């Protein structure tokens, strides 16, 4: 799905999704986190360890 920029974030997180709104990507990065595509996530964590899936 698509991550939207509603709400606020005050700590760094790594989020992987198919799409991000521009405001969501900016908020994630401003908090010190990272916005990744699913492809980037697979390359960085090929075994899937340490990943939480939220639906």
PDB file of N, CA and C in Angstrom:
ATOM      1  N   UNK A   1       0.800  -1.173   0.000  1.00  0.00           N
ATOM      2  CA  UNK A   1       0.000   0.000   0.000  1.00  0.00           C
ATOM      3  C   UNK A   1       0.854   1.252   0.000  1.00  0.00           C
ATOM      4  N   UNK A   2       0.210   2.355   0.242  1.00  0.00           N
ATOM      5  CA  UNK A   2       0.862   3.664   0.228  1.00  0.00           C
ATOM      6  C   UNK A   2       0.880   4.246   1.632  1.00  0.00           C
ATOM      7  N   UNK A   3       2.039   4.720   2.053  1.00  0.00           N
ATOM      8  CA  UNK A   3       2.173   5.381   3.351  1.00  0.00           C
ATOM      9  C   UNK A   3       1.866   6.856   3.141  1.00  0.00           C
ATOM     10  N   UNK A   4       0.911   7.378   3.929  1.00  0.00           N
ATOM     11  CA  UNK A   4       0.525   8.782   3.829  1.00  0.00           C
ATOM     12  C   UNK A   4       1.150   9.579   4.960  1.00  0.00           C
ATOM     13  N   UNK A   5       1.204  10.895   4.805  1.00  0.00           N
ATOM     14  CA  UNK A   5       1.908  11.752   5.750  1.00  0.00           C
ATOM     15  C   UNK A   5       1.072  12.329   6.871  1.00  0.00           C
ATOM     16  N   UNK A   6      -0.116  11.781   7.150  1.00  0.00           N
ATOM     17  CA  UNK A   6      -0.922  12.283   8.261  1.00  0.00           C
ATOM     18  C   UNK A   6      -0.256  11.902   9.581  1.00  0.00           C
ATOM     19  N   UNK A   7      -0.394  12.742  10.580  1.00  0.00           N
ATOM     20  CA  UNK A   7       0.179  12.438  11.884  1.00  0.00           C
ATOM     21  C   UNK A   7       1.615  12.907  12.015  1.00  0.00           C
ATOM     22  N   UNK A   8       2.238  12.472  13.095  1.00  0.00           N
ATOM     23  CA  UNK A   8       3.616  12.904  13.355  1.00  0.00           C
ATOM     24  C   UNK A   8       4.444  11.709  13.804  1.00  0.00           C
ATOM     25  N   UNK A   9       5.747  11.881  13.730  1.00  0.00           N
ATOM     26  CA  UNK A   9       6.678  10.840  14.154  1.00  0.00           C
ATOM     27  C   UNK A   9       7.842  11.531  14.839  1.00  0.00           C
ATOM     28  N   UNK A  10       8.239  11.004  16.001  1.00  0.00           N
ATOM     29  CA  UNK A  10       9.283  11.690  16.769  1.00  0.00           C
ATOM     30  C   UNK A  10      10.488  10.811  17.074  1.00  0.00           C
ATOM     31  N   UNK A  11      10.574   9.666  16.396  1.00  0.00           N
ATOM     32  CA  UNK A  11      11.735   8.792  16.583  1.00  0.00           C
ATOM     33  C   UNK A  11      12.049   8.096  15.254  1.00  0.00           C
ATOM     34  N   UNK A  12      13.294   7.704  15.066  1.00  0.00           N
ATOM     35  CA  UNK A  12      13.662   7.087  13.789  1.00  0.00           C
ATOM     36  C   UNK A  12      13.082   5.682  13.623  1.00  0.00           C
ATOM     37  N   UNK A  13      12.522   5.429  12.454  1.00  0.00           N
ATOM     38  CA  UNK A  13      12.027   4.106  12.083  1.00  0.00           C
ATOM     39  C   UNK A  13      12.408   3.840  10.630  1.00  0.00           C
ATOM     40  N   UNK A  14      12.465   2.585  10.284  1.00  0.00           N
ATOM     41  CA  UNK A  14      12.667   2.193   8.892  1.00  0.00           C
ATOM     42  C   UNK A  14      11.337   1.627   8.416  1.00  0.00           C
ATOM     43  N   UNK A  15      10.790   2.213   7.351  1.00  0.00           N
ATOM     44  CA  UNK A  15       9.493   1.806   6.826  1.00  0.00           C
ATOM     45  C   UNK A  15       9.679   1.376   5.375  1.00  0.00           C
ATOM     46  N   UNK A  16       9.127   0.221   5.024  1.00  0.00           N
ATOM     47  CA  UNK A  16       9.158  -0.248   3.640  1.00  0.00           C
ATOM     48  C   UNK A  16       7.727  -0.340   3.136  1.00  0.00           C
ATOM     49  N   UNK A  17       7.493   0.158   1.933  1.00  0.00           N
ATOM     50  CA  UNK A  17       6.161   0.133   1.346  1.00  0.00           C
ATOM     51  C   UNK A  17       6.274   0.213  -0.170  1.00  0.00           C
ATOM     52  N   UNK A  18       5.154  -0.020  -0.827  1.00  0.00           N
ATOM     53  CA  UNK A  18       5.135   0.110  -2.284  1.00  0.00           C
ATOM     54  C   UNK A  18       5.260   1.569  -2.695  1.00  0.00           C
ATOM     55  N   UNK A  19       4.553   2.446  -1.983  1.00  0.00           N
ATOM     56  CA  UNK A  19       4.576   3.870  -2.304  1.00  0.00           C
ATOM     57  C   UNK A  19       4.537   4.707  -1.037  1.00  0.00           C
ATOM     58  N   UNK A  20       5.083   5.920  -1.120  1.00  0.00           N
ATOM     59  CA  UNK A  20       5.054   6.904  -0.039  1.00  0.00           C
ATOM     60  C   UNK A  20       4.569   8.227  -0.607  1.00  0.00           C
ATOM     61  N   UNK A  21       3.727   8.937   0.146  1.00  0.00           N
ATOM     62  CA  UNK A  21       3.443  10.311  -0.248  1.00  0.00           C
ATOM     63  C   UNK A  21       4.705  11.116   0.039  1.00  0.00           C
ATOM     64  N   UNK A  22       4.849  12.237  -0.625  1.00  0.00           N
ATOM     65  CA  UNK A  22       6.038  13.073  -0.422  1.00  0.00           C
ATOM     66  C   UNK A  22       6.135  13.500   1.042  1.00  0.00           C
ATOM     67  N   UNK A  23       4.999  13.882   1.651  1.00  0.00           N
ATOM     68  CA  UNK A  23       5.038  14.337   3.044  1.00  0.00           C
ATOM     69  C   UNK A  23       5.404  13.194   3.993  1.00  0.00           C
ATOM     70  N   UNK A  24       4.959  11.970   3.707  1.00  0.00           N
ATOM     71  CA  UNK A  24       5.323  10.829   4.556  1.00  0.00           C
ATOM     72  C   UNK A  24       6.817  10.570   4.486  1.00  0.00           C
ATOM     73  N   UNK A  25       7.363  10.586   3.283  1.00  0.00           N
ATOM     74  CA  UNK A  25       8.798  10.356   3.114  1.00  0.00           C
ATOM     75  C   UNK A  25       9.606  11.431   3.839  1.00  0.00           C
ATOM     76  N   UNK A  26       9.172  12.681   3.733  1.00  0.00           N
ATOM     77  CA  UNK A  26       9.875  13.781   4.402  1.00  0.00           C
ATOM     78  C   UNK A  26       9.827  13.631   5.923  1.00  0.00           C
ATOM     79  N   UNK A  27       8.668  13.270   6.475  1.00  0.00           N
ATOM     80  CA  UNK A  27       8.542  13.117   7.930  1.00  0.00           C
ATOM     81  C   UNK A  27       9.399  11.963   8.448  1.00  0.00           C
ATOM     82  N   UNK A  28       9.405  10.860   7.726  1.00  0.00           N
ATOM     83  CA  UNK A  28      10.211   9.704   8.140  1.00  0.00           C
ATOM     84  C   UNK A  28      11.681  10.084   8.159  1.00  0.00           C
ATOM     85  N   UNK A  29      12.144  10.730   7.091  1.00  0.00           N
ATOM     86  CA  UNK A  29      13.558  11.093   6.998  1.00  0.00           C
ATOM     87  C   UNK A  29      13.929  12.197   7.986  1.00  0.00           C
ATOM     88  N   UNK A  30      13.013  13.138   8.237  1.00  0.00           N
ATOM     89  CA  UNK A  30      13.285  14.221   9.190  1.00  0.00           C
ATOM     90  C   UNK A  30      13.460  13.678  10.610  1.00  0.00           C
ATOM     91  N   UNK A  31      12.772  12.579  10.924  1.00  0.00           N
ATOM     92  CA  UNK A  31      12.888  11.981  12.263  1.00  0.00           C
ATOM     93  C   UNK A  31      14.148  11.123  12.393  1.00  0.00           C
ATOM     94  N   UNK A  32      14.911  11.008  11.305  1.00  0.00           N
ATOM     95  CA  UNK A  32      16.122  10.192  11.332  1.00  0.00           C
ATOM     96  C   UNK A  32      15.916   8.780  10.809  1.00  0.00           C
ATOM     97  N   UNK A  33      14.721   8.505  10.300  1.00  0.00           N
ATOM     98  CA  UNK A  33      14.403   7.177   9.782  1.00  0.00           C
ATOM     99  C   UNK A  33      14.679   7.060   8.293  1.00  0.00           C
ATOM    100  N   UNK A  34      14.218   5.953   7.724  1.00  0.00           N
ATOM    101  CA  UNK A  34      14.419   5.694   6.306  1.00  0.00           C
ATOM    102  C   UNK A  34      13.131   5.178   5.688  1.00  0.00           C
ATOM    103  N   UNK A  35      12.839   5.634   4.472  1.00  0.00           N
ATOM    104  CA  UNK A  35      11.704   5.151   3.696  1.00  0.00           C
ATOM    105  C   UNK A  35      12.262   4.288   2.567  1.00  0.00           C
ATOM    106  N   UNK A  36      11.952   3.000   2.597  1.00  0.00           N
ATOM    107  CA  UNK A  36      12.492   2.056   1.623  1.00  0.00           C
ATOM    108  C   UNK A  36      11.396   1.498   0.725  1.00  0.00           C
ATOM    109  N   UNK A  37      11.773   1.163  -0.502  1.00  0.00           N
ATOM    110  CA  UNK A  37      10.874   0.392  -1.346  1.00  0.00           C
ATOM    111  C   UNK A  37      10.945  -1.062  -0.880  1.00  0.00           C
ATOM    112  N   UNK A  38       9.991  -1.856  -1.300  1.00  0.00           N
ATOM    113  CA  UNK A  38      10.006  -3.280  -0.955  1.00  0.00           C
ATOM    114  C   UNK A  38      11.267  -3.933  -1.528  1.00  0.00           C
ATOM    115  N   UNK A  39      11.651  -3.530  -2.723  1.00  0.00           N
ATOM    116  CA  UNK A  39      12.852  -4.079  -3.354  1.00  0.00           C
ATOM    117  C   UNK A  39      14.101  -3.782  -2.525  1.00  0.00           C
ATOM    118  N   UNK A  40      14.201  -2.562  -2.008  1.00  0.00           N
ATOM    119  CA  UNK A  40      15.345  -2.202  -1.165  1.00  0.00           C
ATOM    120  C   UNK A  40      15.351  -3.036   0.115  1.00  0.00           C
ATOM    121  N   UNK A  41      14.186  -3.243   0.700  1.00  0.00           N
ATOM    122  CA  UNK A  41      14.079  -4.047   1.920  1.00  0.00           C
ATOM    123  C   UNK A  41      14.564  -5.474   1.670  1.00  0.00           C
ATOM    124  N   UNK A  42      14.155  -6.067   0.563  1.00  0.00           N
ATOM    125  CA  UNK A  42      14.563  -7.435   0.236  1.00  0.00           C
ATOM    126  C   UNK A  42      16.077  -7.523   0.082  1.00  0.00           C
ATOM    127  N   UNK A  43      16.670  -6.519  -0.552  1.00  0.00           N
ATOM    128  CA  UNK A  43      18.125  -6.524  -0.726  1.00  0.00           C
ATOM    129  C   UNK A  43      18.852  -6.376   0.610  1.00  0.00           C
ATOM    130  N   UNK A  44      18.308  -5.546   1.504  1.00  0.00           N
ATOM    131  CA  UNK A  44      18.957  -5.299   2.795  1.00  0.00           C
ATOM    132  C   UNK A  44      18.708  -6.410   3.816  1.00  0.00           C
ATOM    133  N   UNK A  45      17.564  -7.056   3.746  1.00  0.00           N
ATOM    134  CA  UNK A  45      17.190  -8.099   4.719  1.00  0.00           C
ATOM    135  C   UNK A  45      16.699  -9.354   3.993  1.00  0.00           C
ATOM    136  N   UNK A  46      17.554 -10.017   3.234  1.00  0.00           N
ATOM    137  CA  UNK A  46      17.098 -11.157   2.425  1.00  0.00           C
ATOM    138  C   UNK A  46      16.522 -12.315   3.237  1.00  0.00           C
ATOM    139  N   UNK A  47      16.912 -12.459   4.493  1.00  0.00           N
ATOM    140  CA  UNK A  47      16.370 -13.552   5.313  1.00  0.00           C
ATOM    141  C   UNK A  47      15.073 -13.159   6.009  1.00  0.00           C
ATOM    142  N   UNK A  48      14.745 -11.867   6.009  1.00  0.00           N
ATOM    143  CA  UNK A  48      13.523 -11.406   6.654  1.00  0.00           C
ATOM    144  C   UNK A  48      13.630 -11.256   8.158  1.00  0.00           C
ATOM    145  N   UNK A  49      14.820 -11.404   8.717  1.00  0.00           N
ATOM    146  CA  UNK A  49      14.954 -11.289  10.168  1.00  0.00           C
ATOM    147  C   UNK A  49      14.823  -9.838  10.612  1.00  0.00           C
ATOM    148  N   UNK A  50      14.201  -9.638  11.765  1.00  0.00           N
ATOM    149  CA  UNK A  50      14.050  -8.307  12.337  1.00  0.00           C
ATOM    150  C   UNK A  50      13.001  -7.446  11.660  1.00  0.00           C
ATOM    151  N   UNK A  51      12.079  -8.058  10.920  1.00  0.00           N
ATOM    152  CA  UNK A  51      11.056  -7.308  10.187  1.00  0.00           C
ATOM    153  C   UNK A  51       9.696  -7.540  10.838  1.00  0.00           C
ATOM    154  N   UNK A  52       8.927  -6.460  11.005  1.00  0.00           N
ATOM    155  CA  UNK A  52       7.551  -6.555  11.494  1.00  0.00           C
ATOM    156  C   UNK A  52       6.640  -6.146  10.348  1.00  0.00           C
ATOM    157  N   UNK A  53       5.630  -6.953  10.069  1.00  0.00           N
ATOM    158  CA  UNK A  53       4.671  -6.639   9.013  1.00  0.00           C
ATOM    159  C   UNK A  53       3.400  -6.142   9.682  1.00  0.00           C
ATOM    160  N   UNK A  54       2.982  -4.945   9.289  1.00  0.00           N
ATOM    161  CA  UNK A  54       1.781  -4.325   9.852  1.00  0.00           C
ATOM    162  C   UNK A  54       0.804  -4.097   8.712  1.00  0.00           C
ATOM    163  N   UNK A  55      -0.415  -4.564   8.876  1.00  0.00           N
ATOM    164  CA  UNK A  55      -1.390  -4.444   7.792  1.00  0.00           C
ATOM    165  C   UNK A  55      -2.630  -3.734   8.206  1.00  0.00           C
TER     166      UNK A  55
END
